[in-house]
XYZ file of C-alpha atoms in Angstrom:
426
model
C 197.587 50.864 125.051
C 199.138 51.581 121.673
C 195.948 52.575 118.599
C 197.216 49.118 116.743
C 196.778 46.810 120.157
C 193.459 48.729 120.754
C 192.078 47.635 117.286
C 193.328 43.750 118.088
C 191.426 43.767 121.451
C 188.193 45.204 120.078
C 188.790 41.947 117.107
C 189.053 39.655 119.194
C 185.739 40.341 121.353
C 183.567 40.461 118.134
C 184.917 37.752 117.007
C 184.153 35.941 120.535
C 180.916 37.157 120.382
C 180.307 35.897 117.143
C 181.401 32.051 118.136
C 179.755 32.596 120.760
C 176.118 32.990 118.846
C 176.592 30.406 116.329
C 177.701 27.991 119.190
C 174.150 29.066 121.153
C 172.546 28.800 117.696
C 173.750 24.838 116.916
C 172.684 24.080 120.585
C 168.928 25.470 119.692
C 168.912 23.829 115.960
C 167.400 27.384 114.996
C 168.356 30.461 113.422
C 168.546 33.862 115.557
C 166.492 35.714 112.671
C 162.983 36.578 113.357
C 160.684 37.029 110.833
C 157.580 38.477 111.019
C 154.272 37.273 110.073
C 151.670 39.582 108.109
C 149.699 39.633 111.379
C 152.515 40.363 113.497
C 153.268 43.343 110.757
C 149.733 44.870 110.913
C 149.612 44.679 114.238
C 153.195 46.443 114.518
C 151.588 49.419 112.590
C 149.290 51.873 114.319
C 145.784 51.938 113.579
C 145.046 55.196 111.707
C 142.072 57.044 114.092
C 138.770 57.795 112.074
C 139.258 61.054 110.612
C 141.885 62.230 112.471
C 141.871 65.377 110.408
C 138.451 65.980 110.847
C 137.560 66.433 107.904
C 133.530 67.382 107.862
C 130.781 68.800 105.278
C 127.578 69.783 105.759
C 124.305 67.750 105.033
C 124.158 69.236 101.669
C 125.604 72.046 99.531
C 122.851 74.416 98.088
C 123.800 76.243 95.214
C 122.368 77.478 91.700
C 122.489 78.042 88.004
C 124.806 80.503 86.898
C 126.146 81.147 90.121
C 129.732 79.933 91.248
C 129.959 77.198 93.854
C 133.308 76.440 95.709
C 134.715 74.122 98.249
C 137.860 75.612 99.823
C 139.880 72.578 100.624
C 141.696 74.457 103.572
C 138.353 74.864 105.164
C 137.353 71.443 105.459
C 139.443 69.845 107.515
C 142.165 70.975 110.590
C 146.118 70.384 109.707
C 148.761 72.626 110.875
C 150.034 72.153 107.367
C 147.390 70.826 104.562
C 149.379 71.163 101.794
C 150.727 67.841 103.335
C 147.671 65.668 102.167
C 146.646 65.470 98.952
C 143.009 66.028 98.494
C 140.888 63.666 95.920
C 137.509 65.329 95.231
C 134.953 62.495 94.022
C 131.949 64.082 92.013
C 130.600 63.888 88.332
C 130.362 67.964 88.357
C 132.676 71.194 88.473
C 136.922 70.476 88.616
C 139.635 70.227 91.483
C 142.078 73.028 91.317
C 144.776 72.830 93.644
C 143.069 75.234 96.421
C 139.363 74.362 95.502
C 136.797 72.608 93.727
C 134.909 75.100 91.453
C 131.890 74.291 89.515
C 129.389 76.963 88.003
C 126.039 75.060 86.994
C 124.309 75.909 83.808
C 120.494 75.701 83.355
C 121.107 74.416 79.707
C 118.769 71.613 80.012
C 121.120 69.527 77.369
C 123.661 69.579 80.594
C 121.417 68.250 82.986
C 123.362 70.210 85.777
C 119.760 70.632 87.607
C 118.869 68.146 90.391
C 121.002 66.419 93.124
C 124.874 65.174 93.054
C 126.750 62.964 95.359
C 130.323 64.598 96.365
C 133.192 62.769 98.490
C 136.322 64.227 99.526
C 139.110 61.861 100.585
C 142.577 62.915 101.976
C 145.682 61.028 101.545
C 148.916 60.826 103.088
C 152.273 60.896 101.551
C 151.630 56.395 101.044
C 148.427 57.497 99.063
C 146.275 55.898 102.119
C 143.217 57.433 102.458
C 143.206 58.550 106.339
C 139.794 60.656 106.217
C 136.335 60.859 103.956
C 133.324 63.413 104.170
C 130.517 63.195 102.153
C 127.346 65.336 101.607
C 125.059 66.162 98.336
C 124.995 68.984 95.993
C 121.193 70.661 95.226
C 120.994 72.176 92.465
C 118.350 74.657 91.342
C 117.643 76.826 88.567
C 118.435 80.327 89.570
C 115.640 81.894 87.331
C 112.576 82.972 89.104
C 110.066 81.420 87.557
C 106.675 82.532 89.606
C 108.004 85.591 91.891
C 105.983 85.400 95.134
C 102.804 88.240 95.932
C 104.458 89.582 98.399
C 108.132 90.104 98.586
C 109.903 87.654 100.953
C 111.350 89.204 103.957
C 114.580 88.145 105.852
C 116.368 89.513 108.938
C 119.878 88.890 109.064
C 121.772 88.757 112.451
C 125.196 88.747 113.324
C 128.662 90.532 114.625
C 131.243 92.916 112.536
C 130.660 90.491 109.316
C 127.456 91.438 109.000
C 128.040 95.102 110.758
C 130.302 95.681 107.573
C 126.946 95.066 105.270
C 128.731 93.831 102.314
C 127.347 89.996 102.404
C 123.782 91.493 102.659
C 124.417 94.001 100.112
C 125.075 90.772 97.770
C 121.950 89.007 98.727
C 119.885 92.412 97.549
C 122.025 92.816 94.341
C 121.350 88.760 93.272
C 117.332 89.758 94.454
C 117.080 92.566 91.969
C 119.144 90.805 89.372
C 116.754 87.826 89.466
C 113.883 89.877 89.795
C 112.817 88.232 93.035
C 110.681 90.413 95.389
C 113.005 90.387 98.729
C 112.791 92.795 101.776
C 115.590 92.703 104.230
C 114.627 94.458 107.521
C 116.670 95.939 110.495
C 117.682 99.092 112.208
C 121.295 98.722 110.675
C 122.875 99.152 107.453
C 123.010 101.567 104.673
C 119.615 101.143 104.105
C 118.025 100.896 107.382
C 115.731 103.748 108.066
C 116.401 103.686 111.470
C 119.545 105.016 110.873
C 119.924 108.937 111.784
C 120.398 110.104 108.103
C 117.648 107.617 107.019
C 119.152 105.439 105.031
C 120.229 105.457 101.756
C 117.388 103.427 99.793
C 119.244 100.662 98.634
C 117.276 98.114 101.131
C 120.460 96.952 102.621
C 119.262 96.539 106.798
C 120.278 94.293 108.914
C 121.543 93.674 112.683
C 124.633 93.650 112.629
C 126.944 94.708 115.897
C 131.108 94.254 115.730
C 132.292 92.570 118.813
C 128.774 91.219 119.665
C 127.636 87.753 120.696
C 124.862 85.723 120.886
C 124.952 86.539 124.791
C 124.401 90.131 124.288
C 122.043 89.795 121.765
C 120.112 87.863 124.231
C 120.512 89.514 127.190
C 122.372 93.101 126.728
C 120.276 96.163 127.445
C 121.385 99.455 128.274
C 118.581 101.775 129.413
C 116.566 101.948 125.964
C 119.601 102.754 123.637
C 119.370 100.269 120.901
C 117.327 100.256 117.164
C 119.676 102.531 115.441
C 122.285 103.767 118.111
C 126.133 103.624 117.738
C 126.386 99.596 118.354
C 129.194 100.219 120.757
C 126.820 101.777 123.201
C 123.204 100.438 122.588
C 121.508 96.853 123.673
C 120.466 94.078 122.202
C 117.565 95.898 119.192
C 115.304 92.550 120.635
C 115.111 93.622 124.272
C 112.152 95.824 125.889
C 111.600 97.305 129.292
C 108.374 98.957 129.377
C 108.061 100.210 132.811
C 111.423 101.098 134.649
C 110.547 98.855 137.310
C 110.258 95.893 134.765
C 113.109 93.632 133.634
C 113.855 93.754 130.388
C 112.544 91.221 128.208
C 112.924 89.557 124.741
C 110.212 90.595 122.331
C 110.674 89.384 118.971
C 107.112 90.131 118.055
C 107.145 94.013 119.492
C 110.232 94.262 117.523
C 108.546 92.676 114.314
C 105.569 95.522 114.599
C 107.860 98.398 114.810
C 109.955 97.339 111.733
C 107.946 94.739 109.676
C 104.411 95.639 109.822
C 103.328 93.491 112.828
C 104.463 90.431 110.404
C 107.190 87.875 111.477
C 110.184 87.123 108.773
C 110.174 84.621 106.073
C 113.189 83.949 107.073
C 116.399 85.023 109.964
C 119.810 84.083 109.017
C 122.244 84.111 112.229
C 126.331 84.125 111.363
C 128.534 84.406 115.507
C 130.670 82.529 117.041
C 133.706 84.776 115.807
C 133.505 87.048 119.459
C 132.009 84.061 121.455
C 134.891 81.760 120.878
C 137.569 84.854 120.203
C 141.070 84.102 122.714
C 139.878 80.704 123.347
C 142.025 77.928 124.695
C 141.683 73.522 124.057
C 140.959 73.775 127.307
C 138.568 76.613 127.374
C 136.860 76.294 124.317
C 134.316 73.658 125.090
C 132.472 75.759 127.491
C 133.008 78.935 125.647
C 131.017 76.981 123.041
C 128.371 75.666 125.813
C 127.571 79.528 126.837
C 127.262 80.506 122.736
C 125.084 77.774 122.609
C 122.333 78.679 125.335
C 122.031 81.905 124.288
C 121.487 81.284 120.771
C 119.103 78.886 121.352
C 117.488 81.708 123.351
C 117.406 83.703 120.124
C 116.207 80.711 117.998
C 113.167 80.388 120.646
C 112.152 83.981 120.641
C 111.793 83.726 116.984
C 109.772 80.607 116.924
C 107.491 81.862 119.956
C 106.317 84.520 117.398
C 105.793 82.356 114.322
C 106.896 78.785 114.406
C 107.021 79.075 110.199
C 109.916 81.382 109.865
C 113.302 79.867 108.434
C 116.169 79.935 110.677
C 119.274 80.073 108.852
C 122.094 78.917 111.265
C 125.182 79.819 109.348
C 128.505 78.208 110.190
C 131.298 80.699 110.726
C 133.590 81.684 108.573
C 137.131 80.615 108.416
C 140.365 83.007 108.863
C 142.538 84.126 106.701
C 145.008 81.506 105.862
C 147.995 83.735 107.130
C 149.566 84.340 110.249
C 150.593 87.737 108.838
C 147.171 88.830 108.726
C 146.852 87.941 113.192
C 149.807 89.403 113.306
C 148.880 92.914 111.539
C 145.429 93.070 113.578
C 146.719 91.638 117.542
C 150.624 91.836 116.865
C 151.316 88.541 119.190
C 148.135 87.830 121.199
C 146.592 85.646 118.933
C 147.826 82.342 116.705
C 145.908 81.808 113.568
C 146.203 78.076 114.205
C 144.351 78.496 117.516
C 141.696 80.587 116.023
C 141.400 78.443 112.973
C 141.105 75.454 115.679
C 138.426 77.147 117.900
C 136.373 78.297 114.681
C 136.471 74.762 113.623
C 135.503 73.107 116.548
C 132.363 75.488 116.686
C 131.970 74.347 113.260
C 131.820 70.753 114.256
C 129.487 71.532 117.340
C 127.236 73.443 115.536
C 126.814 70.284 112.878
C 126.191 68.433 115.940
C 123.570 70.660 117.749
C 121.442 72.194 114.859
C 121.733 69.382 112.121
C 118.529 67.428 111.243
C 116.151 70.249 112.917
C 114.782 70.965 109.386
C 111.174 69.736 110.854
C 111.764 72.914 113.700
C 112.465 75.402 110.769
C 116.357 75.257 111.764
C 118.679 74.676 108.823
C 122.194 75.041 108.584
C 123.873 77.120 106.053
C 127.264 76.245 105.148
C 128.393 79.357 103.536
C 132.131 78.561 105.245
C 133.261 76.520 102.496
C 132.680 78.789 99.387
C 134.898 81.753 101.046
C 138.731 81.434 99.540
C 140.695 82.071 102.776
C 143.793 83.658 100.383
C 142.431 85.555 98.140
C 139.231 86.404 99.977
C 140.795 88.528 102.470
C 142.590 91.786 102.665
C 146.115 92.451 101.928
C 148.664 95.276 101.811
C 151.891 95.923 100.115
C 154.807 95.582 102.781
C 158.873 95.636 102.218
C 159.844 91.572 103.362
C 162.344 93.992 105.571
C 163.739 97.043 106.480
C 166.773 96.703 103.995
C 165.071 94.915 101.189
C 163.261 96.759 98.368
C 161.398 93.739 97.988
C 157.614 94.178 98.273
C 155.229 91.743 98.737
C 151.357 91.720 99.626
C 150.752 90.583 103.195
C 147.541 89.465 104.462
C 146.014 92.203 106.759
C 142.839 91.053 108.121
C 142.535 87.998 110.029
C 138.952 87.498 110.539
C 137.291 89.945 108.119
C 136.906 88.893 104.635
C 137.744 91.089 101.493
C 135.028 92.642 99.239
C 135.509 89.380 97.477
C 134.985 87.161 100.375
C 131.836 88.648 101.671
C 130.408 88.465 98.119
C 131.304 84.730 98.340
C 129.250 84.626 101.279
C 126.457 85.981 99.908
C 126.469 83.882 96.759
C 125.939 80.829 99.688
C 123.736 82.792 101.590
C 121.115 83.392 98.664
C 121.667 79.798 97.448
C 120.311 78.744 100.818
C 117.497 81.443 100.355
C 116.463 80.014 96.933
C 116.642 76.770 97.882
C 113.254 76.768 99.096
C 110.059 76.016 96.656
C 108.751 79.690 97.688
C 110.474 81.260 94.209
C 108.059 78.306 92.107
């Protein structure tokens, strides 16, 4: 069949088809159009699932005069790529910035930045719908110590390579002794830690910090008496005691307490894992990963409150990644996504909101230093050619999971709102 008789055949059955409709449509009295209704519209239109970027905040946001506050949008909620919702911060106090909201209170008393603040956070998709909300309070305090307690206030702070690299707890001293405010940190770790073969250094920086560590082995790890003080690699859990060989080994919080504060329990125990218990977990995997971090650190939170029931348990969330998958890729080369990470560390996140929320009347608070650390610019970086034949240079994130300098001092700012959030500084 010639192109031109092709062309008439294919005509002639549209046209057929054609009289063929409008005959079907005179026999029906209708027309073949359907229109939809409103209802029949919404219902064509998936619901959207409550926050199905689960977006979360804590309780409330501590935080003091003089002293920078943030909210890291990137933190808040779980999207493979956030920069595809537009976030719409809703508060009376401090600016949005395109990473952030920021907000530095003043104690001027003609600002009247002092007291409590309602802030909202809605997300919104490229129609402007709002598809999730979180909402919690600010507290804000005067930072200046206005009766410093008789005795200085003491705090043990817990945790894995963050705290091993004693930078955080360095910040909580230097904000202490800038504010005047008697504090004593104790532990067999850190610059300042006694315990420490060369005796520490003076500046009161201690802790118990262990990189790698998790809440199991600081409940259950012992390894023949080395621990208090030894290389961390090698020693056991500083809380465990075997006092005959023939005895298990056994948590003793207050035997632990005489040897390195006096014989008295802490004012207050700050505890920052999760970073080792959930490290290489799976979707599938992480929910009992969680369940085992869990148990043990309840363990912990029990042997603290078996000594003295009065002593502040800070249970502080853990901190996000760096924002790059450069920075994964410099520490584990391809072993490890940052988007899984990000997802496990969030999830923990979310549990931990869940499992030691409103337990303020058991002296268990949450402390939700995760938000205030800037997962760009709070982490390391180092100057790389894009390529082997480019001079181009650029400055690639190199740490996925240990914050900057910068970071760690964020984390302290949080961590000493939390401490002087309390009525013990009045």
């Amino acid at each position: 069949m010639n192109p031109f008789a092709r062309c008439a055949l294919v005509l002639a059955v549209f046209v057929a088809s054609i009289s063929g409709a409008r005959a079907d449509e005179e026999k029906s009295g209708g027309s073949t159009l359907i229109m939809l209704d409103k209802k029949d519209d919404a219902q064509a239109i998936p619901a959207v699932p409550a926050n199905p970027l689960r977006l979360i905040l804590p309780p409330t946001i501590h935080t003091l005069s003089g002293l920078e506050t943030n909210v890291y949008f990137d933190n808040a909620f779980l999207a493979l790529n956030p920069a595809n919702y537009a976030v719409d911060v809703i508060c009376a106090r401090g600016a949005q910035q395109s990473e952030r909201w920021t907000w530095t209170p003043s104690a001027d008393p003609e600002k009247h930045d002092l007291g409590e603040f309602p802030f909202a956070i809605e997300l919104r998709d490229t129609e402007n719908r709002v598809v999730a909300k979180a909402e919690t309070v600010l507290r804000v305090r005067d930072r200046k110590v206005t009766a410093p307690p008789e005795k200085p206030l003491t705090l043990l702070i817990i945790g894995d390579s963050l705290t091993n690299a004693s930078t955080y707890s360095g910040r909580v001293v230097e904000l202490a002794d800038e504010d005047s405010l008697p504090l004593k940190l104790i532990g067999t770790r850190g610059p300042g830690a006694e315990a420490q073969p060369d005796g520490g250094d003076g500046s009161g920086n201690r802790h118990e910090g262990y990189g790698g560590w998790t809440a199991e082995r600081f409940a259950t790890k012992y390894n023949d008496g080395i621990a208090r003080g030894d290389p961390y690699k090698e020693c056991g859990s500083p809380f465990l005691y075997q006092d005959e060989s023939d005895d298990a080994p056994r948590l003793d919080f207050a035997r632990y307490c005489d040897e390195f504060n006096e014989g008295a329990a802490p004012d207050f125990v700050t505890i920052l894992l999760g970073c080792n218990d959930t490290f290489n977990a799976t979707d599938e995997t992480i929910e009992e990963r969680i369940d085992t971090m869990f148990a043990h650190y309840e363990t912990l939170v029990k042997m603290i409150h078996d000594h003295n029931a009065s002593t502040r348990i800070g249970a502080i969330l853990p901190m996000p990644p760096s924002a790059s998958q450069d920075a994964f890729g410099a520490n584990y080369g391809s072993s490890q996504t940052r988007w899984q990470y990000r997802r496990n560390q969030h999830r923990v996140v979310e549990r931990m909101l869940e499992t030691f929320g409103n337990r303020e009347a058991e002296n268990l608070f949450l402390v939700p230093a995760w938000l205030n650390v800037d997962p760009v610019h709070g982490f390391p970086t180092q100057t790389a050619k894009v390529n082997a034949h480019s001079d181009i240079e650029i400055e690639r994130p190199s740490n996925g999971v240990h914050p900057s300098a910068v970071g760690y001092r964020q984390l302290g700012d949080a961590l000493y709102a939390w401490l002087r959030s309390f009525d013990t500084t009045e």
